[in-house]
PDB file of C-alpha atoms in Angstrom:
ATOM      1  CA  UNK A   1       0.000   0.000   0.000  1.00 97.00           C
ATOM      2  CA  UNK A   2       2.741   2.670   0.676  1.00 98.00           C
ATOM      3  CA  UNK A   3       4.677   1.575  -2.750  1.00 98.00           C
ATOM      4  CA  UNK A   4       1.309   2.212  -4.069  1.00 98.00           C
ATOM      5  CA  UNK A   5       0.421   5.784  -2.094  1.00 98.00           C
ATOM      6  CA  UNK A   6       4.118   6.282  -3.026  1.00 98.00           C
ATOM      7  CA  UNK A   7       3.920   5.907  -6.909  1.00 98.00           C
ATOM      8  CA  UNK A   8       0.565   7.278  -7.547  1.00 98.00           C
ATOM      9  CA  UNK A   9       1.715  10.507  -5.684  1.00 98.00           C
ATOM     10  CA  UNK A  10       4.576  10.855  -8.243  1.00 98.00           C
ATOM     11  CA  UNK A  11       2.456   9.689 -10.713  1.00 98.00           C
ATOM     12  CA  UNK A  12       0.079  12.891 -10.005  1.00 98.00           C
ATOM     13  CA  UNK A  13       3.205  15.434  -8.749  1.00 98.00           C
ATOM     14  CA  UNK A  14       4.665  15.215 -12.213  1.00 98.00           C
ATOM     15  CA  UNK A  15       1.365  15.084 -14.030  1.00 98.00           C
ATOM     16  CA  UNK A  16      -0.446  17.451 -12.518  1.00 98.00           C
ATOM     17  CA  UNK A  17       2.776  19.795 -12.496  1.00 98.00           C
ATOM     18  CA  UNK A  18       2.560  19.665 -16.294  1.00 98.00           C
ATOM     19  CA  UNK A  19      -1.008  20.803 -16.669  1.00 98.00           C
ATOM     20  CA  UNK A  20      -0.241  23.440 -13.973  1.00 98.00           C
ATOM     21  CA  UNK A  21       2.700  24.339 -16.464  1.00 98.00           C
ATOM     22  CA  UNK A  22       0.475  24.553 -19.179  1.00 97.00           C
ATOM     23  CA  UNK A  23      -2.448  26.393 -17.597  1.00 97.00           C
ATOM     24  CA  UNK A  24      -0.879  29.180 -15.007  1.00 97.00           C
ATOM     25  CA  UNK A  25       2.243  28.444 -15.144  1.00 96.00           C
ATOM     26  CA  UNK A  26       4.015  29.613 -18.516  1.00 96.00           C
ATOM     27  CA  UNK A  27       0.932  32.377 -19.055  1.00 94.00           C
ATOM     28  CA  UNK A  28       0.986  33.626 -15.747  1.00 94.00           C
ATOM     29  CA  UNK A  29       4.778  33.850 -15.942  1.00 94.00           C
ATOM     30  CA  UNK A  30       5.534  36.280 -18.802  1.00 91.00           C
ATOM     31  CA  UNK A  31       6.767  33.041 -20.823  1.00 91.00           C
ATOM     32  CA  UNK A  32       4.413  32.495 -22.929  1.00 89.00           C
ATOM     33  CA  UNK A  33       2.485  35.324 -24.828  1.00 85.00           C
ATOM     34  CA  UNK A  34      -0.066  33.421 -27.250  1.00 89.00           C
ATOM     35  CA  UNK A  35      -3.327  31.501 -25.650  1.00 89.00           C
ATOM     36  CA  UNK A  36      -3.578  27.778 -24.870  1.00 92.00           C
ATOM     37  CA  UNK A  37      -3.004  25.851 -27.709  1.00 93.00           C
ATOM     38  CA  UNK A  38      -1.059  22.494 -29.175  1.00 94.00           C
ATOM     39  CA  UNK A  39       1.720  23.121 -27.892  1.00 95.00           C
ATOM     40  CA  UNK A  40       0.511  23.036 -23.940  1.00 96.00           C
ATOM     41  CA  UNK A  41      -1.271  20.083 -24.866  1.00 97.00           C
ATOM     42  CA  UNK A  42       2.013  18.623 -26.189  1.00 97.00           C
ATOM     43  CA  UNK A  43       3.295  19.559 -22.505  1.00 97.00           C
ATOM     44  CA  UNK A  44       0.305  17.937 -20.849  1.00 98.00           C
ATOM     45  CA  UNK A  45       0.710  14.674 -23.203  1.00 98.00           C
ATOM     46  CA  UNK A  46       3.938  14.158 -22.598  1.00 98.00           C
ATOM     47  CA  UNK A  47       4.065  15.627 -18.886  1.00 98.00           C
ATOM     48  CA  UNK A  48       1.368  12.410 -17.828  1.00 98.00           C
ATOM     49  CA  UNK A  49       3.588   9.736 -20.335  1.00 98.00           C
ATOM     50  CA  UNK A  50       6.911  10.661 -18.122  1.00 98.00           C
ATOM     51  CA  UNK A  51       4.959  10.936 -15.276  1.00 98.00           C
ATOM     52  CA  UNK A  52       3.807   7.160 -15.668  1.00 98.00           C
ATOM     53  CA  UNK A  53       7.237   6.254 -16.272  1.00 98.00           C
ATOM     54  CA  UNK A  54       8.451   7.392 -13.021  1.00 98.00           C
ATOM     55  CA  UNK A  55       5.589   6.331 -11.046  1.00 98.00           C
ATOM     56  CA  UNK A  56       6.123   3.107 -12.140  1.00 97.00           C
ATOM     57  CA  UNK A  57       9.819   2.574 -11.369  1.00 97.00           C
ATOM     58  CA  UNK A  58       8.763   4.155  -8.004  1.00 97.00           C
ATOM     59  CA  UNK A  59       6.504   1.298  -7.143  1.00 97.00           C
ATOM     60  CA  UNK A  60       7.334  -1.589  -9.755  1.00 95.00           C
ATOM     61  CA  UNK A  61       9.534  -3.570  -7.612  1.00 94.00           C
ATOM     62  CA  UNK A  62       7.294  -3.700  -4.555  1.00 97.00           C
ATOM     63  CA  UNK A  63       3.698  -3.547  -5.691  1.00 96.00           C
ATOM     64  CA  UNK A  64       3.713  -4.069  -9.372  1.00 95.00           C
ATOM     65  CA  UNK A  65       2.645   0.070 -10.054  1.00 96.00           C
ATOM     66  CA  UNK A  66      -0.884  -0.460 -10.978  1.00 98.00           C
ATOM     67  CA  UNK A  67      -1.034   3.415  -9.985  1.00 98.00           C
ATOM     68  CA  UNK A  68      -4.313   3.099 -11.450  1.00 98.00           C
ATOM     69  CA  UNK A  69      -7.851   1.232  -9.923  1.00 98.00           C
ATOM     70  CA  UNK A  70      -8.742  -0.071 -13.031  1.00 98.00           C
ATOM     71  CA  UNK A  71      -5.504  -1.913 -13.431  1.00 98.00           C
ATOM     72  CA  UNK A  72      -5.956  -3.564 -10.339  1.00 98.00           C
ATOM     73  CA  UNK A  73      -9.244  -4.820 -11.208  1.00 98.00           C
ATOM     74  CA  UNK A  74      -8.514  -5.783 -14.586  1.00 98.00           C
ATOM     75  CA  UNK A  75      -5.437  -7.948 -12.992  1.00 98.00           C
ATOM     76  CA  UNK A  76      -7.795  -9.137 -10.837  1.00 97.00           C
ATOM     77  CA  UNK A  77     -10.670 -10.341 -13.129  1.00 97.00           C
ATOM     78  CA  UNK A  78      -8.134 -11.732 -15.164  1.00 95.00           C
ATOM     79  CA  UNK A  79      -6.549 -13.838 -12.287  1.00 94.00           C
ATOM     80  CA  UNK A  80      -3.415 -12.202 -12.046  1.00 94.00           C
ATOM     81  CA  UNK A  81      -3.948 -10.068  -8.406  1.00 96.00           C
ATOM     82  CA  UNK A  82      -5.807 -11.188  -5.375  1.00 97.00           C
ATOM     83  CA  UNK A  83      -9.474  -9.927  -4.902  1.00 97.00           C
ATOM     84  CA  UNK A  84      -9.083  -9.385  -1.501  1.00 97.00           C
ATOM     85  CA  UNK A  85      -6.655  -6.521  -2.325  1.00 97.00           C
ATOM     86  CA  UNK A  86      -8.303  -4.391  -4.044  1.00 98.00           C
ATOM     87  CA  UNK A  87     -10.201  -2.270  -2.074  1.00 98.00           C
ATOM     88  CA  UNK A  88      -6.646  -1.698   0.145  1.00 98.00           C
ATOM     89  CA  UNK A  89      -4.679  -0.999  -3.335  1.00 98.00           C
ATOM     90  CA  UNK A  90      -7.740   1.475  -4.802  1.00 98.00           C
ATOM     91  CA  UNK A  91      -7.087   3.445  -1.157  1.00 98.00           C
ATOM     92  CA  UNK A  92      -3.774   3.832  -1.281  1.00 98.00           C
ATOM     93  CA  UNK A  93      -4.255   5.484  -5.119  1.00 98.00           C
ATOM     94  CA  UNK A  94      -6.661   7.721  -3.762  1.00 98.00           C
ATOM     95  CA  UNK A  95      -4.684   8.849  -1.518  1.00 98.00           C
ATOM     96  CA  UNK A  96      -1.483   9.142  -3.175  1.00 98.00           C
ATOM     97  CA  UNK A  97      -4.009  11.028  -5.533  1.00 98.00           C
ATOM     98  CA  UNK A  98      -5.064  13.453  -3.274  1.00 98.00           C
ATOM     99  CA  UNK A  99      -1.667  14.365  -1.723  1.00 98.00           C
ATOM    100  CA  UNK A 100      -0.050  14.626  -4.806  1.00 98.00           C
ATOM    101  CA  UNK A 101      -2.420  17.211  -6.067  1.00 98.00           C
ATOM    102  CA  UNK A 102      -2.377  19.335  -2.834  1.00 98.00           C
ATOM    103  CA  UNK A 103       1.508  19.599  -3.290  1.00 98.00           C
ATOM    104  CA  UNK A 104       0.941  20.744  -6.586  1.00 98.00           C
ATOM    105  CA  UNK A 105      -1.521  23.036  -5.393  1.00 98.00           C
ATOM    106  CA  UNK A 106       0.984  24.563  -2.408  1.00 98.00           C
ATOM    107  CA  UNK A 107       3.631  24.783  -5.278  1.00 98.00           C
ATOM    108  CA  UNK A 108       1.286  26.903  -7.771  1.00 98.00           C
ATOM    109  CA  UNK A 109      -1.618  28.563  -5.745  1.00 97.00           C
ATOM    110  CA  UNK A 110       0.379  31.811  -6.393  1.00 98.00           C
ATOM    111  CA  UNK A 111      -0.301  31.251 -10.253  1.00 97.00           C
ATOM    112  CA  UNK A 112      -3.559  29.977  -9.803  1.00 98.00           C
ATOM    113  CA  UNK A 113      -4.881  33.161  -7.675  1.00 97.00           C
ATOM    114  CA  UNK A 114      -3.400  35.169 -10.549  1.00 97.00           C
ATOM    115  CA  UNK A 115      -5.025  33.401 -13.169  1.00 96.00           C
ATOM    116  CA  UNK A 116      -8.393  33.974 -11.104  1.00 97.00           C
ATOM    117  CA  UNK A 117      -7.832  37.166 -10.679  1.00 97.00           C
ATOM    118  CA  UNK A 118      -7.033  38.184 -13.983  1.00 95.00           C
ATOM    119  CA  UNK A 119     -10.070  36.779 -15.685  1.00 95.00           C
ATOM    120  CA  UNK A 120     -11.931  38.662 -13.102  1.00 97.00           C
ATOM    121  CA  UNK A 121     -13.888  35.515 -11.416  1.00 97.00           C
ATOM    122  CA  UNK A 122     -13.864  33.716  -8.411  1.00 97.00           C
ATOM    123  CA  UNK A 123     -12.217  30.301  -7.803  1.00 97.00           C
ATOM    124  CA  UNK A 124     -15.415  28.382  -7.755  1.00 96.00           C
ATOM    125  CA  UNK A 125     -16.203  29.826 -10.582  1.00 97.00           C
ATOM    126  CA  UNK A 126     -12.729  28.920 -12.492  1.00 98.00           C
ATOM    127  CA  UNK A 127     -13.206  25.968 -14.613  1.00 98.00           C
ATOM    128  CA  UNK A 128      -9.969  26.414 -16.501  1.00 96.00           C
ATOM    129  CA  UNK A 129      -7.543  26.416 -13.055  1.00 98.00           C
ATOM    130  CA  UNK A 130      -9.711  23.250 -11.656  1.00 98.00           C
ATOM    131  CA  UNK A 131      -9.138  21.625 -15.127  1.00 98.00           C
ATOM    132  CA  UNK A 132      -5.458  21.697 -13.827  1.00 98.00           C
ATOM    133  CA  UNK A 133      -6.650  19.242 -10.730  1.00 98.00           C
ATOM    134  CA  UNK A 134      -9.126  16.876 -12.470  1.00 98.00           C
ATOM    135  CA  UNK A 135     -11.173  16.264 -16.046  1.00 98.00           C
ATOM    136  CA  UNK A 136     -14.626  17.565 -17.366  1.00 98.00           C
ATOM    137  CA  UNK A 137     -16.073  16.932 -20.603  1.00 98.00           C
ATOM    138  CA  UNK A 138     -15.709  18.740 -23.938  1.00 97.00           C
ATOM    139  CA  UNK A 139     -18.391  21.432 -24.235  1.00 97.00           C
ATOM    140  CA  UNK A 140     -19.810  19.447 -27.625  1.00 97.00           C
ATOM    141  CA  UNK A 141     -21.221  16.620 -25.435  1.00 97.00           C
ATOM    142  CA  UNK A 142     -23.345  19.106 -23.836  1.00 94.00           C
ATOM    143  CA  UNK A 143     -24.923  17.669 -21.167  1.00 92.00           C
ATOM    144  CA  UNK A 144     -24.658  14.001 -22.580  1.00 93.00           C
ATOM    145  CA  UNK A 145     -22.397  11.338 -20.107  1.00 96.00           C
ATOM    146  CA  UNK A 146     -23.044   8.841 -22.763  1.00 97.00           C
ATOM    147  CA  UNK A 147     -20.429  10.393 -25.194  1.00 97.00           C
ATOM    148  CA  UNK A 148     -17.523  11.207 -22.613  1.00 98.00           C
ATOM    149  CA  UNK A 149     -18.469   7.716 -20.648  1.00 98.00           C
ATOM    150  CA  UNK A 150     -18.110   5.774 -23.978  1.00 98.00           C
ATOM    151  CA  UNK A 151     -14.667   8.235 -24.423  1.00 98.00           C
ATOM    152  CA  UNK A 152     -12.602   7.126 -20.901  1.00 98.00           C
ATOM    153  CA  UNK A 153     -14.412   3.108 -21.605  1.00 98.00           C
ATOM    154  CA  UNK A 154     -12.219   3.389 -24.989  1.00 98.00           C
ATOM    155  CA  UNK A 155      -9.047   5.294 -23.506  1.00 98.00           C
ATOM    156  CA  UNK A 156      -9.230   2.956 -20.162  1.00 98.00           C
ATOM    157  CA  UNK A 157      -9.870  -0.393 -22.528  1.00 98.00           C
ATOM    158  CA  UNK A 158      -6.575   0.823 -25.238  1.00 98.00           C
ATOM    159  CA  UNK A 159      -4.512   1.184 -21.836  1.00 98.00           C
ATOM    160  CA  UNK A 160      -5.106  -2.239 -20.327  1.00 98.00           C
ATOM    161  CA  UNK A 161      -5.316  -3.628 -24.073  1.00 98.00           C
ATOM    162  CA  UNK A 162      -1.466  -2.237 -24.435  1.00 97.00           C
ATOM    163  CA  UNK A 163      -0.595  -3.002 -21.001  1.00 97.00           C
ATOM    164  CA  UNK A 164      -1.283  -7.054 -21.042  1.00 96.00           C
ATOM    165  CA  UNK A 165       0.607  -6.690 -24.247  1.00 95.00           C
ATOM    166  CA  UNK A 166       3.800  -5.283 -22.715  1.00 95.00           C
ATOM    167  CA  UNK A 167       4.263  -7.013 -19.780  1.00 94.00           C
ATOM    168  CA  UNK A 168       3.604 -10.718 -21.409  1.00 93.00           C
ATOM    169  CA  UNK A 169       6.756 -11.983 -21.653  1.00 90.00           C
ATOM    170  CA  UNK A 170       5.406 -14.730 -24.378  1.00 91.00           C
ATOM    171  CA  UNK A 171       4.775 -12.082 -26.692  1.00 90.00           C
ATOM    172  CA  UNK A 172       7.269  -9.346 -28.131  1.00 87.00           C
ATOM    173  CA  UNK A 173       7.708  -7.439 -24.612  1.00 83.00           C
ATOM    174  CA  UNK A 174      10.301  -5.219 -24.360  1.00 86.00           C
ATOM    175  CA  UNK A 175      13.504  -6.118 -21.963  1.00 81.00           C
ATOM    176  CA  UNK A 176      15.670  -4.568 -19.519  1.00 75.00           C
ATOM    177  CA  UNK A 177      13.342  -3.285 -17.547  1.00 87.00           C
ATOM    178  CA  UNK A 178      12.178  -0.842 -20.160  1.00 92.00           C
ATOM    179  CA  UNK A 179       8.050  -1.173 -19.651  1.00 93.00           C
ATOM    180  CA  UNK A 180       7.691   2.076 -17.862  1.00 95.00           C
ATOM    181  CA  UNK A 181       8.673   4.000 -20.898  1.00 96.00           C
ATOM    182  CA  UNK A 182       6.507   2.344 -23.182  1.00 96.00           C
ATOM    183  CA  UNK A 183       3.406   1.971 -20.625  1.00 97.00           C
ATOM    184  CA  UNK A 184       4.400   6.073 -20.297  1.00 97.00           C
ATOM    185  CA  UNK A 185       4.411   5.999 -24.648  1.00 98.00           C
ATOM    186  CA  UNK A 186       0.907   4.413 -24.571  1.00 98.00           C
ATOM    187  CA  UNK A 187      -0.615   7.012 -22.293  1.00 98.00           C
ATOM    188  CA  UNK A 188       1.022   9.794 -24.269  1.00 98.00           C
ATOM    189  CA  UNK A 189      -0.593   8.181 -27.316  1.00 98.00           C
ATOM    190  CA  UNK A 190      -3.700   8.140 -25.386  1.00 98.00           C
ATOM    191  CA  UNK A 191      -3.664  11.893 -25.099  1.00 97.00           C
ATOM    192  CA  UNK A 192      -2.705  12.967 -28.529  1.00 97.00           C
ATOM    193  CA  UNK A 193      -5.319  11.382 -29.904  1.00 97.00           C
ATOM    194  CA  UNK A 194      -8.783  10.834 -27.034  1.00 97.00           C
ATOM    195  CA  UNK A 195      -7.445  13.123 -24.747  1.00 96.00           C
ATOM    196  CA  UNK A 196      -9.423  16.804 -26.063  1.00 96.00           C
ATOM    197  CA  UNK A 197     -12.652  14.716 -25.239  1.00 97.00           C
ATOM    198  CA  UNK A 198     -12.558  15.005 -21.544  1.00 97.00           C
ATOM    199  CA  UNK A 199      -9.273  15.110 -20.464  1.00 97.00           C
ATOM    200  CA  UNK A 200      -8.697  11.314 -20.672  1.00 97.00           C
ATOM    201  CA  UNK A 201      -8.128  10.669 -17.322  1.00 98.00           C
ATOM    202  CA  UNK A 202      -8.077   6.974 -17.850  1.00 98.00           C
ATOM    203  CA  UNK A 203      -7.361   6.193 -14.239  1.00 98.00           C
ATOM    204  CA  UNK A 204     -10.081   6.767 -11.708  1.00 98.00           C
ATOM    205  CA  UNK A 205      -7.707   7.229  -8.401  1.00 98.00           C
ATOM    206  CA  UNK A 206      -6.154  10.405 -10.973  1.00 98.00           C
ATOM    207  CA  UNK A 207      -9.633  11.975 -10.827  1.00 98.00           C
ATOM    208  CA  UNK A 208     -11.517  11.249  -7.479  1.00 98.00           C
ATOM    209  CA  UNK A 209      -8.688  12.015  -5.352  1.00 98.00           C
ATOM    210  CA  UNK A 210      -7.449  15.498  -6.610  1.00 98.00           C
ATOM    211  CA  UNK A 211     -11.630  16.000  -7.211  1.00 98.00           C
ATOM    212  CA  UNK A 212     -11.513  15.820  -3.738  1.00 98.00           C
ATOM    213  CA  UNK A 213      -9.072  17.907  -3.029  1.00 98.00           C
ATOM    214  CA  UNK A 214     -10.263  20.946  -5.156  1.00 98.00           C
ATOM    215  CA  UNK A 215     -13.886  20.271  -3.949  1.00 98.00           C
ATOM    216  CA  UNK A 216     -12.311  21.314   0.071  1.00 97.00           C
ATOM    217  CA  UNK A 217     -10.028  23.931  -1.922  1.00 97.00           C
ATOM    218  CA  UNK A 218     -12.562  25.870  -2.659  1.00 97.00           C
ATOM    219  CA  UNK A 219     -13.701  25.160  -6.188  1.00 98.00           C
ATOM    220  CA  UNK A 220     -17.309  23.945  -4.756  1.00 96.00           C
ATOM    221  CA  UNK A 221     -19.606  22.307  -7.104  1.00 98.00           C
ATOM    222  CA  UNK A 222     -17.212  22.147 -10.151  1.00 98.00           C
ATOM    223  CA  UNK A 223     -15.237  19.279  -8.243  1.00 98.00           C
ATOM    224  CA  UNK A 224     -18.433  17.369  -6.870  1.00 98.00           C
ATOM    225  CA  UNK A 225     -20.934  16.727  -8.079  1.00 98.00           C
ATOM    226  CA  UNK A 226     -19.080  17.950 -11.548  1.00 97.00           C
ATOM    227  CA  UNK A 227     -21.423  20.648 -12.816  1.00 97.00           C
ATOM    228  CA  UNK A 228     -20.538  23.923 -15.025  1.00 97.00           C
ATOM    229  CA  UNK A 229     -22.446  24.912 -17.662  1.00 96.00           C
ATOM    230  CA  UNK A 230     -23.287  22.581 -20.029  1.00 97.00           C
ATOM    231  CA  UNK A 231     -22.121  19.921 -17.936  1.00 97.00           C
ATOM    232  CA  UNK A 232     -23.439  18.634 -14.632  1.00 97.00           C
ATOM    233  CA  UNK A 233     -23.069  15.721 -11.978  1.00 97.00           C
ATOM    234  CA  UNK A 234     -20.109  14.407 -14.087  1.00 98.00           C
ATOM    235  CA  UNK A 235     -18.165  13.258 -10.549  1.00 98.00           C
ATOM    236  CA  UNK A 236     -18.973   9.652 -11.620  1.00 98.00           C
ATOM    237  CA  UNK A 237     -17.919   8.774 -15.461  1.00 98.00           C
ATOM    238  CA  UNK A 238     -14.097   8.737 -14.739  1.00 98.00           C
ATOM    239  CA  UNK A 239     -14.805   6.245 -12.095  1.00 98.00           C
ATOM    240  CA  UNK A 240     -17.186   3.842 -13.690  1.00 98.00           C
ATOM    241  CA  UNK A 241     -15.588   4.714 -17.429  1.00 98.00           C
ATOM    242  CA  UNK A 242     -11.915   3.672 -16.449  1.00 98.00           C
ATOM    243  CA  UNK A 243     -13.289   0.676 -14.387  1.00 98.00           C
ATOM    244  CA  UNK A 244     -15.370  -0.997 -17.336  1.00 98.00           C
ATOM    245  CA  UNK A 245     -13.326  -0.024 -19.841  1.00 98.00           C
ATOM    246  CA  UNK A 246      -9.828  -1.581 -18.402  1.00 98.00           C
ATOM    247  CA  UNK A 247     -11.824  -5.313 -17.347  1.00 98.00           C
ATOM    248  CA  UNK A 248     -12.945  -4.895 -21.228  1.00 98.00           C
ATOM    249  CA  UNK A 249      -9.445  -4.048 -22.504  1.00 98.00           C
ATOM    250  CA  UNK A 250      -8.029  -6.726 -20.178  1.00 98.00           C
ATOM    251  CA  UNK A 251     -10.640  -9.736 -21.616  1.00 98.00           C
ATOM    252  CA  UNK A 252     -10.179  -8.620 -25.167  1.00 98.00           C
ATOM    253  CA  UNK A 253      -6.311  -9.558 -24.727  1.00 97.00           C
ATOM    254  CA  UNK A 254      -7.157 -12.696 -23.225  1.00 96.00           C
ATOM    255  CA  UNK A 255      -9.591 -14.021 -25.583  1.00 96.00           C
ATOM    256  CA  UNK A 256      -7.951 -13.137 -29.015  1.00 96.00           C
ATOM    257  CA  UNK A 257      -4.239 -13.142 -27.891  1.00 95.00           C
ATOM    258  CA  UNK A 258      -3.221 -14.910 -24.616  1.00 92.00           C
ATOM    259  CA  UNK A 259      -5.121 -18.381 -26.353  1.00 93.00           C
ATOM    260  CA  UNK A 260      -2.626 -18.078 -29.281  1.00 94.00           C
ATOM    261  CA  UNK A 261       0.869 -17.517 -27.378  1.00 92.00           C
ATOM    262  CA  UNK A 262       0.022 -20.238 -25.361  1.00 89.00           C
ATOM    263  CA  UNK A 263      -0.744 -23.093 -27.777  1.00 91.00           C
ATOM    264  CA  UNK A 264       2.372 -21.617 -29.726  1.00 89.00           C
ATOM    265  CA  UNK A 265       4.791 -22.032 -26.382  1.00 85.00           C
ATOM    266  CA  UNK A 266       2.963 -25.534 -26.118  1.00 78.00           C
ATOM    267  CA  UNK A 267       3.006 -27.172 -29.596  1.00 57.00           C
ATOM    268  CA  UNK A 268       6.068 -28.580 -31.054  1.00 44.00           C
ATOM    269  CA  UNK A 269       7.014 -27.083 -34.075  1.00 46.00           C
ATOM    270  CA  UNK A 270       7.632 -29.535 -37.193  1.00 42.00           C
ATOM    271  CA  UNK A 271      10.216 -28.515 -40.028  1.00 39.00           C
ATOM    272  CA  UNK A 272      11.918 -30.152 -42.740  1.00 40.00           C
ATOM    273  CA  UNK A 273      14.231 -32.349 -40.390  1.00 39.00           C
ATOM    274  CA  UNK A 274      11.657 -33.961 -38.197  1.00 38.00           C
ATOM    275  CA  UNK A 275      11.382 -37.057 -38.714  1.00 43.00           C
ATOM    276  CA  UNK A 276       7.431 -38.070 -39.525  1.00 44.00           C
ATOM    277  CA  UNK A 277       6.540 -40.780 -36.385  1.00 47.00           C
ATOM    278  CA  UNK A 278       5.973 -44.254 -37.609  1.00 44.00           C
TER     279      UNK A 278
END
């Protein structure tokens, strides 16, 4: 549980951080003169891929570095991770979660009261500096949680999908210890192309717990129960989204993949030189 707690807080330092970066930090800074556009998203991408990376050579050795509740219950549908773990794993991410983002928050409340300030509104009010803590859906969906609900089911199910990939060793996996920086490669994949939808959190310990945080913060009903504007009690889909969508990503590797490595590890092969039996 601590390795856990441990690498989810890095996980969200260094994630966060970027979208803090992004949002407050290089405006609000005199470094950056145009308005938010592809290139802070290229930040954000790749701030949550390295972020990953690190989290999970934080916690790899000790806990595995699921980092994430719907890894652990994919693992655990598909047999790999004990059931009675879960719910002490899925704490320890919240919480490493929520601490993560209040550092982050300590670090940058400067920027963020500037930010507020500037745009002349008050914090619970400020749905661009709470999109630096936690995700919301694109204003196209309107009020719809069918679209971004069928968005983080998709993200969630490509990142187990690509995860059961990497780390089975019967298939092309990489070596020397290399899976954090492809498992960090997927998620920055994930973000350059499903992450404008609604912020593809993808990882439901990433949302609740800094959700949390900013709801006690001071950003009110934004944070929980998840309404602005055309949006509202949206607290819930990158919970249930990430949950269904990594058990889905997990079974579709182990129904049209796993079946085929294994009968190829356990046939013999036949060439030219064996002999036929008589």
């Amino acid at each position: 549980m601590l390795a856990e707690f441990l690498g989810t807080f890095v996980l969200l330092l260094l994630g966060i951080g970027s979208v803090a970066v992004a949002v407050v930090g290089l405006p609000g800074s005199g470094r950056q003169v145009v308005e938010f556009g592809p290139a802070n998203w290229l930040i954000i991408s790749w701030g949550w891929g390295l972020a990953v990376v690190f989290g999970v050579y934080v916690a790899g050795g000790v806990s595995g570095a699921h980092l994430n509740p719907a890894v652990t219950l994919a693992f655990a549908v598909r047999g790999d991770f004990p059931w009675r773990k879960i719910l002490p794993y899925w704490l320890a991410q919240v919480l490493g979660a929520f601490v993560g983002a209040a550092l982050v928050y300590a670090c940058y409340h400067w920027a963020i009261d500037a930010s507020n300030a500037k745009a002349g509104i008050p914090r619970d009010e400020s749905l661009g500096t709470y999109s630096i803590f936690a995700t919301f859906p694109a204003e196209y969906f309107g009020d719809s949680w069918w679209g971004p609900l069928l968005d983080q089911i998709v993200g969630t199910g490509i990142l187990l999908l690509l995860i059961c990939a990497i780390i089975d060793t019967r298939n092309t996996s990489p070596m020397a210890n290399l899976h954090p920086y492809i498992i960090g490669l997927v998620v920055v994949a994930i973000g350059l192309t499903f992450g404008t939808n609604a912020g593809y959190a993808i990882n439901p310990a990433r949302d609740f717990g800094p959700r949390l945080f900013t709801f006690f913060e001071g950003w009110g009903s934004i944070a929980l129960p998840g309404s602005f504007g055309w949006f509202s009690g949206y607290w819930w889909i990158p919970i249930v989204g990430p949950l269904i969508g990594g058990v889905l990503g997990a079974v579709v590797y182990d129904l049209l993949i796993s079946p085929v490595l294994k009968a190829r590890m356990g046939a013999s092969e036949e060439g030219p030189a064996t002999e036929e039996p008589s």
